Short mmCIF file of C-alpha atoms in Angstrom, two decimals:
data_model
loop_
_atom_site.label_atom_id
_atom_site.label_comp_id
_atom_site.label_asym_id
_atom_site.label_seq_id
_atom_site.Cartn_x
_atom_site.Cartn_y
_atom_site.Cartn_z
CA MET S 246 -1.63 47.83 13.75
CA LEU S 247 -0.04 46.53 16.98
CA PHE S 248 -2.66 43.87 17.73
CA ARG S 249 -2.38 42.02 14.41
CA GLY S 250 1.36 42.30 14.42
CA ALA S 251 1.75 41.01 17.99
CA VAL S 252 -0.04 37.82 17.17
CA LEU S 253 1.52 37.20 13.78
CA ALA S 254 3.06 33.92 14.89
CA VAL S 255 -0.34 32.62 16.07
CA CYS S 256 -1.90 33.69 12.75
CA LEU S 257 0.66 31.80 10.77
CA ALA S 258 0.34 28.72 12.95
CA LEU S 259 -3.47 28.41 12.78
CA ALA S 260 -4.49 30.83 10.06
CA TRP S 261 -6.48 32.64 12.77
CA SER S 262 -6.18 36.22 13.77
CA ASP S 263 -8.24 36.62 16.90
CA THR S 264 -7.26 36.94 20.61
CA PRO S 265 -7.57 33.90 22.85
CA ALA S 266 -7.30 36.05 25.95
CA ASN S 267 -9.65 35.06 28.79
CA CYS S 268 -9.70 37.75 31.47
CA LEU S 269 -12.35 37.97 34.26
CA TYR S 270 -13.84 40.96 35.99
CA GLU S 271 -11.86 40.48 39.21
CA ASP S 272 -8.65 40.22 37.14
CA ILE S 273 -9.26 43.78 35.88
CA ARG S 274 -10.75 45.51 38.89
CA GLY S 275 -8.07 47.31 40.90
CA THR S 276 -5.37 50.02 40.42
CA TRP S 277 -3.50 50.32 37.20
CA THR S 278 -0.61 52.46 35.92
CA PHE S 279 -1.02 53.77 32.38
CA GLN S 280 2.09 54.78 30.41
CA GLU S 281 1.02 57.05 27.52
CA THR S 282 2.86 58.66 24.60
CA GLU S 283 2.55 62.25 23.36
CA ARG S 284 -1.03 63.23 22.56
CA SER S 285 -0.40 64.58 19.12
CA GLY S 286 -1.71 61.85 16.73
CA ASP S 287 -4.86 61.43 14.78
CA SER S 288 -7.18 58.51 14.06
CA SER S 289 -4.60 56.96 11.66
CA LEU S 290 -2.10 56.55 14.54
CA SER S 291 -0.33 53.15 14.56
CA CYS S 292 0.62 51.68 17.86
CA ASP S 293 3.01 49.00 16.56
CA GLU S 294 5.43 50.39 19.08
CA LEU S 295 4.59 52.33 22.24
CA GLY S 296 7.17 55.07 21.71
CA PRO S 297 8.51 57.52 24.28
CA VAL S 298 6.35 57.73 27.46
CA VAL S 299 5.21 61.34 28.17
CA HIS S 300 2.27 60.81 30.52
CA THR S 301 1.94 58.38 33.50
CA LYS S 302 -1.46 58.06 35.00
CA THR S 303 -2.82 55.91 37.83
CA PHE S 304 -6.45 54.78 37.55
CA THR S 305 -8.37 52.67 40.06
CA LEU S 306 -11.19 50.65 38.47
CA SER S 307 -13.85 50.01 41.11
CA PHE S 308 -17.18 48.14 41.35
CA PRO S 309 -19.30 48.29 39.30
CA ASP S 310 -17.96 50.81 36.71
CA THR S 311 -16.25 53.68 38.48
CA ALA S 312 -12.76 54.82 37.44
CA THR S 313 -10.84 57.21 39.67
CA ASP S 314 -7.46 58.86 39.00
CA GLU S 315 -4.68 59.77 41.40
CA LEU S 316 -6.30 63.25 41.97
CA GLY S 317 -9.72 61.85 42.74
CA ASN S 318 -11.33 62.67 39.42
CA GLU S 319 -13.97 60.14 38.45
CA GLY S 320 -14.98 58.47 35.23
CA THR S 321 -16.25 55.11 34.07
CA TRP S 322 -14.88 51.81 32.85
CA THR S 323 -16.16 48.56 31.35
CA MET S 324 -14.94 45.14 30.31
CA ILE S 325 -15.21 44.26 26.66
CA TRP S 326 -16.21 40.58 26.82
CA ASN S 327 -13.16 38.85 28.29
CA GLN S 328 -10.79 40.47 25.80
CA GLY S 329 -9.92 43.91 27.15
CA PHE S 330 -11.31 46.98 28.74
CA GLU S 331 -12.16 50.66 28.13
CA VAL S 332 -11.72 53.58 30.51
CA ASN S 333 -13.39 56.96 30.01
CA ILE S 334 -12.03 59.68 32.35
CA ASN S 335 -10.86 63.32 32.23
CA GLU S 336 -12.34 63.81 28.74
CA ARG S 337 -10.24 60.97 27.34
CA SER S 338 -11.06 57.44 26.27
CA TYR S 339 -8.62 54.47 26.54
CA PHE S 340 -8.94 50.98 25.08
CA ALA S 341 -6.48 48.09 25.01
CA PHE S 342 -6.69 44.31 24.57
CA SER S 343 -5.46 42.22 27.48
CA TYR S 344 -2.09 40.51 27.01
CA TYR S 345 -1.73 36.82 26.27
CA GLU S 346 0.65 34.32 24.80
CA GLY S 347 -0.29 31.14 22.83
CA ASP S 348 -3.18 30.31 20.56
CA PHE S 349 -6.83 29.07 20.80
CA THR S 350 -5.91 25.53 21.66
CA SER S 351 -3.70 26.61 24.54
CA ALA S 352 -3.18 30.15 25.70
CA THR S 353 -1.87 31.85 28.82
CA SER S 354 -3.63 35.14 29.67
CA TYR S 355 -1.64 37.74 31.64
CA CYS S 356 -4.57 39.82 32.77
CA ASP S 357 -2.57 42.29 34.81
CA ARG S 358 -1.16 43.95 31.65
CA THR S 359 -2.25 44.98 28.22
CA PHE S 360 -0.99 45.08 24.69
CA SER S 361 -0.41 48.64 23.55
CA GLY S 362 -3.77 50.38 23.02
CA TRP S 363 -5.23 53.63 21.79
CA SER S 364 -6.29 56.77 23.57
CA ARG S 365 -7.93 59.95 22.32
CA ASP S 366 -9.97 62.83 23.70
CA LYS S 367 -13.75 63.24 23.53
CA THR S 368 -13.54 65.22 20.30
CA ILE S 369 -11.77 62.26 18.65
CA ARG S 370 -8.57 64.23 18.46
CA ASN S 371 -5.14 64.28 20.16
CA TRP S 372 -4.53 60.54 19.87
CA SER S 373 -1.81 58.61 21.74
CA CYS S 374 -0.69 55.08 22.35
CA PHE S 375 -0.56 53.61 25.83
CA SER S 376 0.05 50.41 27.72
CA ALA S 377 -1.25 49.48 31.18
CA GLN S 378 0.09 47.45 34.05
CA LYS S 379 -1.96 46.45 37.13
CA ASN S 380 -0.28 47.50 40.40
CA THR S 381 -1.07 44.10 41.92
CA ARG S 382 -0.15 40.79 40.35
CA VAL S 383 -2.82 38.52 38.81
CA ALA S 384 -1.80 34.87 38.42
CA PRO S 385 -1.55 33.86 34.74
CA ARG S 386 -4.48 31.83 33.48
CA THR S 387 -4.07 28.98 31.00
CA SER S 388 -7.17 28.12 28.94
CA SER S 389 -8.40 26.87 25.67
CA LYS S 390 -11.22 28.27 23.58
CA VAL S 391 -11.15 25.42 21.08
CA THR S 392 -11.30 21.94 22.64
CA GLN S 393 -12.28 19.96 19.55
CA PRO S 394 -9.45 18.48 17.64
CA LEU S 395 -8.76 20.49 14.50
CA SER S 396 -9.15 17.38 12.40
CA LYS S 397 -12.83 17.20 13.45
CA LEU S 398 -13.43 20.89 12.92
CA HIS S 399 -12.24 20.68 9.30
CA LYS S 400 -14.46 17.80 8.26
CA ALA S 401 -17.54 18.31 6.12
CA TYR S 402 -20.77 19.40 7.80
CA ARG S 403 -23.64 16.94 7.43
CA ASN S 404 -27.25 17.34 8.51
CA ASP S 405 -28.29 15.11 11.40
CA GLU S 406 -31.81 13.92 10.69
CA LYS S 407 -32.02 12.11 14.03
CA LEU S 408 -31.30 15.41 15.81
CA VAL S 409 -34.10 17.14 13.91
CA SER S 410 -36.52 14.30 14.71
CA ASP S 411 -35.57 14.23 18.34
CA ILE S 412 -36.10 17.97 18.76
CA ASN S 413 -39.53 17.91 17.09
CA ALA S 414 -40.61 14.88 19.13
CA ALA S 415 -39.53 16.38 22.45
CA GLN S 416 -41.28 19.74 22.41
CA THR S 417 -43.67 21.98 20.46
CA SER S 418 -42.43 25.51 21.15
CA TRP S 419 -40.32 25.48 17.99
CA ARG S 420 -39.67 23.23 15.01
CA ALA S 421 -36.41 21.95 13.65
CA LYS S 422 -35.51 21.31 10.02
CA ALA S 423 -32.52 20.26 8.02
CA TYR S 424 -31.00 22.91 5.72
CA PRO S 425 -29.36 21.27 2.60
CA GLU S 426 -27.42 24.52 1.97
CA HIS S 427 -25.54 24.03 5.26
CA GLU S 428 -23.79 21.04 3.68
CA LYS S 429 -21.82 23.34 1.37
CA PHE S 430 -19.91 24.38 4.53
CA GLY S 431 -17.35 22.45 6.58
CA ARG S 432 -17.71 22.13 10.32
CA TYR S 433 -15.21 24.84 10.89
CA GLN S 434 -17.10 27.16 8.59
CA MET S 435 -20.31 26.49 10.49
CA PHE S 436 -18.44 27.20 13.69
CA LEU S 437 -17.44 30.54 12.19
CA ARG S 438 -21.06 31.32 11.21
CA ALA S 439 -22.04 30.97 14.84
CA GLY S 440 -19.33 33.40 16.06
CA GLY S 441 -16.02 31.67 15.69
CA PRO S 442 -13.25 30.98 18.18
CA GLY S 443 -13.09 34.61 19.25
CA ALA S 444 -16.65 34.39 20.61
CA VAL S 445 -16.15 31.27 22.80
CA LEU S 446 -17.10 32.31 26.33
CA SER S 447 -17.20 29.72 29.03
CA SER S 448 -19.13 31.79 31.56
CA PRO S 449 -21.22 34.69 30.09
CA PRO S 450 -22.41 37.25 32.72
CA SER S 451 -25.85 36.85 34.33
CA PRO S 452 -28.42 39.64 33.92
CA ALA S 453 -28.42 42.29 36.62
CA PRO S 454 -31.39 42.13 38.95
CA ALA S 455 -34.17 44.44 37.84
CA THR S 456 -34.98 47.35 40.19
CA PRO S 457 -38.59 48.29 41.10
CA GLU S 458 -38.12 51.45 39.05
CA GLN S 459 -37.11 49.45 35.93
CA LYS S 460 -40.03 47.10 36.34
CA ALA S 461 -42.41 50.04 36.72
CA ARG S 462 -41.15 51.77 33.53
CA VAL S 463 -41.65 48.73 31.31
CA ALA S 464 -45.11 48.06 32.66
CA PHE S 465 -46.34 50.90 30.35
CA LEU S 466 -44.74 49.41 27.18
CA PRO S 467 -46.98 47.63 24.62
CA GLU S 468 -47.36 43.84 24.96
CA ASN S 469 -45.96 43.33 21.37
CA PHE S 470 -43.53 45.53 19.50
CA ASP S 471 -41.51 45.13 16.27
CA TRP S 472 -39.40 47.71 14.38
CA ARG S 473 -40.37 46.00 11.12
CA ASN S 474 -43.88 47.27 11.52
CA VAL S 475 -44.31 50.52 13.54
CA GLU S 476 -47.68 51.84 12.39
CA GLY S 477 -47.11 50.20 9.04
CA VAL S 478 -43.55 51.42 8.59
CA ASN S 479 -40.48 49.08 8.46
CA TYR S 480 -37.18 50.49 9.81
CA VAL S 481 -35.14 47.29 9.56
CA SER S 482 -32.85 46.64 6.59
CA ALA S 483 -32.97 43.41 4.60
CA VAL S 484 -31.46 40.15 5.96
CA ARG S 485 -27.96 39.35 4.66
CA ASP S 486 -25.71 36.26 4.69
CA GLN S 487 -22.34 36.31 6.38
CA ALA S 488 -21.40 33.02 4.58
CA SER S 489 -18.38 31.19 6.03
CA CYS S 490 -16.81 34.16 7.85
CA GLY S 491 -17.20 34.69 11.56
CA SER S 492 -18.34 38.28 10.95
CA CYS S 493 -21.74 38.13 12.72
CA TYR S 494 -20.65 41.00 14.98
CA THR S 495 -20.10 43.28 11.97
CA PHE S 496 -23.48 42.34 10.48
CA ALA S 497 -25.26 42.98 13.80
CA SER S 498 -23.36 46.23 14.15
CA MET S 499 -24.12 47.52 10.63
CA ALA S 500 -27.75 46.35 10.86
CA GLN S 501 -28.16 48.44 14.03
CA LEU S 502 -26.70 51.54 12.43
CA GLU S 503 -28.80 50.99 9.31
CA ALA S 504 -31.97 50.78 11.37
CA ARG S 505 -31.12 53.75 13.56
CA LEU S 506 -30.38 55.85 10.48
CA ARG S 507 -33.69 54.92 8.95
CA MET S 508 -35.38 55.95 12.20
CA VAL S 509 -33.80 59.38 12.58
CA THR S 510 -34.31 60.23 8.90
CA ARG S 511 -37.75 58.81 8.67
CA ASN S 512 -36.52 56.35 6.01
CA GLN S 513 -35.04 59.10 3.88
CA ARG S 514 -31.67 57.40 4.20
CA GLN S 515 -31.72 53.60 3.68
CA ASP S 516 -27.95 53.00 3.59
CA VAL S 517 -26.54 49.44 3.62
CA PHE S 518 -23.15 49.72 5.34
CA SER S 519 -19.98 47.78 4.51
CA THR S 520 -19.29 44.88 6.83
CA GLN S 521 -16.02 44.19 4.91
CA ASP S 522 -14.67 47.56 5.89
CA ALA S 523 -14.90 46.58 9.53
CA VAL S 524 -13.59 43.02 8.92
CA SER S 525 -10.56 44.17 6.93
CA CYS S 526 -9.77 47.69 8.03
CA SER S 527 -10.38 48.06 11.74
CA VAL S 528 -7.60 47.37 14.29
CA LEU S 529 -10.46 46.80 16.74
CA SER S 530 -11.82 43.91 14.59
CA GLN S 531 -10.95 40.29 14.72
CA GLY S 532 -11.83 39.71 11.08
CA CYS S 533 -13.53 36.39 10.28
CA MET S 534 -12.64 35.01 13.67
CA GLY S 535 -15.31 36.71 15.72
CA GLY S 536 -15.55 40.09 17.39
CA PHE S 537 -17.66 42.50 19.36
CA ALA S 538 -20.43 45.05 18.43
CA TYR S 539 -19.18 47.32 21.19
CA LEU S 540 -15.92 47.84 19.38
CA ILE S 541 -17.43 48.10 15.87
CA ALA S 542 -20.80 49.78 16.11
CA GLY S 543 -19.38 51.65 19.00
CA ARG S 544 -15.77 52.67 19.19
CA TYR S 545 -14.90 52.12 15.45
CA ALA S 546 -17.99 53.94 14.27
CA VAL S 547 -17.04 56.91 16.58
CA ASP S 548 -13.39 56.89 15.67
CA GLN S 549 -13.36 56.06 11.96
CA GLY S 550 -17.03 55.97 10.90
CA VAL S 551 -18.71 53.39 8.53
CA VAL S 552 -19.07 53.45 4.77
CA ALA S 553 -21.56 52.25 2.21
CA GLU S 554 -21.45 48.62 1.00
CA GLU S 555 -20.24 49.60 -2.45
CA CYS S 556 -17.15 51.23 -0.95
CA ASN S 557 -15.82 47.79 0.10
CA PRO S 558 -18.15 44.95 -0.99
CA TYR S 559 -18.41 41.88 1.26
CA THR S 560 -16.22 38.94 0.31
CA ALA S 561 -16.51 36.78 3.53
CA LEU S 562 -12.70 36.65 3.69
CA ASP S 563 -9.92 38.23 5.76
CA ASP S 564 -8.90 40.39 2.76
CA PRO S 565 -6.48 43.31 2.98
CA CYS S 566 -8.11 46.69 3.61
CA ASP S 567 -9.38 48.00 0.25
CA THR S 568 -12.01 50.56 1.17
CA ASP S 569 -12.53 53.43 -1.29
CA THR S 570 -11.02 56.42 0.59
CA SER S 571 -13.20 58.86 -1.28
CA CYS S 572 -16.38 57.45 0.29
CA ALA S 573 -18.27 59.54 2.85
CA ARG S 574 -18.48 58.10 6.37
CA THR S 575 -21.35 57.94 8.84
CA TYR S 576 -20.44 58.26 12.49
CA VAL S 577 -21.85 57.33 15.96
CA SER S 578 -21.89 59.90 18.75
CA GLU S 579 -22.44 57.74 21.79
CA TYR S 580 -22.29 54.01 22.65
CA GLU S 581 -22.59 51.74 25.68
CA TYR S 582 -23.65 48.37 26.90
CA VAL S 583 -27.28 48.42 27.86
CA GLY S 584 -27.23 49.25 31.54
CA GLY S 585 -24.04 51.33 31.18
CA TYR S 586 -21.36 48.60 31.41
CA TYR S 587 -20.74 44.97 30.69
CA GLY S 588 -22.77 42.96 33.19
CA ALA S 589 -25.46 45.56 33.90
CA CYS S 590 -28.03 44.32 31.29
CA ASN S 591 -31.38 42.72 31.98
CA GLU S 592 -34.77 42.15 30.25
CA GLU S 593 -36.33 45.31 31.50
CA LEU S 594 -33.52 47.61 30.33
CA MET S 595 -33.55 45.81 26.97
CA LEU S 596 -37.28 46.36 26.55
CA GLN S 597 -36.96 50.03 27.34
CA ALA S 598 -33.96 50.63 25.13
CA LEU S 599 -35.49 48.68 22.23
CA VAL S 600 -38.71 50.66 22.15
CA GLU S 601 -37.30 54.10 22.98
CA LYS S 602 -34.07 53.99 21.00
CA GLY S 603 -34.29 51.27 18.35
CA PRO S 604 -32.85 47.83 17.42
CA LEU S 605 -30.02 46.48 19.56
CA PRO S 606 -27.15 44.04 18.84
CA VAL S 607 -27.27 41.17 21.29
CA GLY S 608 -25.06 38.12 21.98
CA TYR S 609 -26.27 34.71 22.90
CA MET S 610 -24.86 31.15 23.11
CA VAL S 611 -25.30 28.88 20.03
CA TYR S 612 -25.79 25.22 20.73
CA ASP S 613 -26.05 22.28 18.25
CA ASP S 614 -29.84 22.45 18.02
CA PHE S 615 -29.96 26.13 17.03
CA TYR S 616 -28.52 25.56 13.55
CA ASN S 617 -31.65 23.58 12.74
CA TYR S 618 -34.13 26.21 13.89
CA GLY S 619 -36.98 26.40 11.38
CA GLY S 620 -39.55 28.52 13.21
CA GLY S 621 -41.35 29.08 16.54
CA ILE S 622 -40.01 30.25 19.88
CA TYR S 623 -36.54 28.82 20.33
CA HIS S 624 -35.13 27.41 23.53
CA HIS S 625 -32.15 25.07 23.92
CA THR S 626 -33.32 21.49 24.03
CA GLY S 627 -30.08 19.90 25.12
CA PHE S 628 -29.92 17.59 22.12
CA LYS S 629 -26.47 17.14 20.53
CA ASN S 630 -25.44 16.81 16.91
CA ASP S 631 -23.78 13.41 16.58
CA PHE S 632 -22.27 14.15 13.21
CA ASN S 633 -20.95 17.57 13.82
CA PRO S 634 -19.18 18.21 17.14
CA LEU S 635 -18.89 21.98 17.45
CA GLU S 636 -17.90 24.38 20.21
CA VAL S 637 -20.48 26.39 22.06
CA THR S 638 -19.94 29.98 20.92
CA SER S 639 -21.63 33.37 21.21
CA HIS S 640 -23.37 34.68 18.14
CA ALA S 641 -24.25 38.38 17.51
CA VAL S 642 -27.64 39.25 16.02
CA LEU S 643 -29.89 42.24 15.96
CA LEU S 644 -32.84 42.45 18.41
CA VAL S 645 -35.80 44.07 16.55
CA GLY S 646 -38.87 43.24 18.55
CA TYR S 647 -40.59 41.27 21.27
CA GLY S 648 -44.03 39.79 22.01
CA VAL S 649 -46.22 37.20 23.64
CA ASP S 650 -47.49 34.14 21.81
CA ASN S 651 -51.34 34.26 21.65
CA ALA S 652 -51.86 30.55 22.00
CA THR S 653 -49.39 29.66 24.72
CA GLY S 654 -48.63 32.94 26.50
CA GLU S 655 -44.94 32.39 26.01
CA LYS S 656 -42.83 35.53 25.91
CA TYR S 657 -40.23 36.02 23.17
CA TRP S 658 -37.66 38.24 21.52
CA THR S 659 -37.47 38.68 17.76
CA CYS S 660 -33.98 38.82 16.27
CA LYS S 661 -32.56 39.36 12.79
CA ASN S 662 -29.91 36.73 11.93
CA SER S 663 -27.27 36.95 9.23
CA TRP S 664 -27.64 33.49 7.78
CA GLY S 665 -29.79 34.51 4.78
CA ALA S 666 -33.47 34.99 4.22
CA ASP S 667 -34.06 31.29 3.69
CA TRP S 668 -33.14 30.31 7.28
CA GLY S 669 -35.59 30.45 10.14
CA GLU S 670 -38.56 32.75 9.80
CA ASP S 671 -37.48 34.68 6.69
CA GLY S 672 -34.03 35.19 8.19
CA PHE S 673 -35.38 36.11 11.64
CA PHE S 674 -35.96 33.93 14.70
CA ARG S 675 -37.84 34.18 17.99
CA ILE S 676 -36.31 33.05 21.32
CA ARG S 677 -37.71 32.83 24.84
CA ARG S 678 -37.80 36.08 26.77
CA GLY S 679 -37.58 36.63 30.47
CA SER S 680 -35.45 33.64 31.41
CA ASN S 681 -32.12 34.72 29.94
CA GLU S 682 -32.38 31.88 27.41
CA CYS S 683 -28.85 31.10 26.05
CA SER S 684 -27.61 34.31 27.89
CA ILE S 685 -29.49 36.62 25.46
CA GLU S 686 -30.45 39.02 28.26
CA SER S 687 -26.94 39.73 29.39
CA MET S 688 -25.03 41.31 26.52
CA ALA S 689 -27.12 43.96 24.68
CA PHE S 690 -25.44 47.04 23.21
CA ASP S 691 -26.69 50.55 22.32
CA ALA S 692 -25.35 53.29 19.96
CA THR S 693 -26.56 56.66 18.70
CA VAL S 694 -25.97 57.30 14.99
CA ILE S 695 -25.32 60.73 13.56
CA PRO S 696 -27.46 61.23 10.33
#
């Protein structure tokens, strides 16, 4: 487990285990040299050390998602948030986290190189380790993903009744309420519930402009749609509660796979998958500090598969891996960001993918007012929580439907949260659609489950 080992000093210093790397698209685009070990491993391969280099490859990563090798063969590539990148070419898939030094309060990202990563072929065999170096230098970037003093983050969370009152007085699209159960958490735990330090993103991508063809295709879709009621049938599993762990990405990931499995089996299989397995056992996971559906519902579910909840019950802690190895695993065959790569998403593609393929994990920015959402169609009001200064972070949830409000004509998305069924609208919420509210139309993800 190279990644966790490489940041051991950071983990000990702050009790965090995520990557504070902050690499941009232009940092990654360009020509890279990949140094790769012998392709003789399996999915249990540890890349703590790179080992002897057997293969050296040169890949040019071009706009928007084309990868080309030194012989002119073409493939694809994508950023994974601001944390790393994946290249798929010549029937092989490569993923590595970008290199950094430091911690969340102050880190230097060296975006022209990577930590050791993992490579395997399209049949999920012939694994190897690799590291990559860009052929042109990128200036190191110093940044911080946590700007609040740690002393403030570790104080008790208290409801702000003035915030609730101000929100409700200023608009009628949605209503705010105080949740007494939130006061059992500290501010840092509430921060984790909204994504955690690993999901702090200062500049999320904008949606790609919709083409005339994309607009024409969605014109034939129904005005309202919800996977909880398709001709009277519900394909969405029950709402769960991630508690004080920043594991929203695993809950959104497993919720997608649970729904897709219900769809393809016509509800004959209604599995509930283990989020703890991904939190504790995946080298692609950042545990309770935040993470990415692309790497869990996507790459991890392809490489390792997912298991039932009882095989590793949820603890909301960064526990050691303790999954029952005798449990059967369910796999994914294909995965991608909606639109094909990170930055290609938009409302039209999300509508089409949602109706034609099923529920989608999405990311969006959580502001102070969202914690107090009680119902209606959410939009960010701009009001701040005077008692609980928290970082703006990106939360992962499951997109299950969309519609238009009969009274106001306001368009919305419907999403399944992981804060329990007593929050919001029975654990779900609606949010404005068509205006990229809180960046919700820029980061959707798709995966195909194998029944």
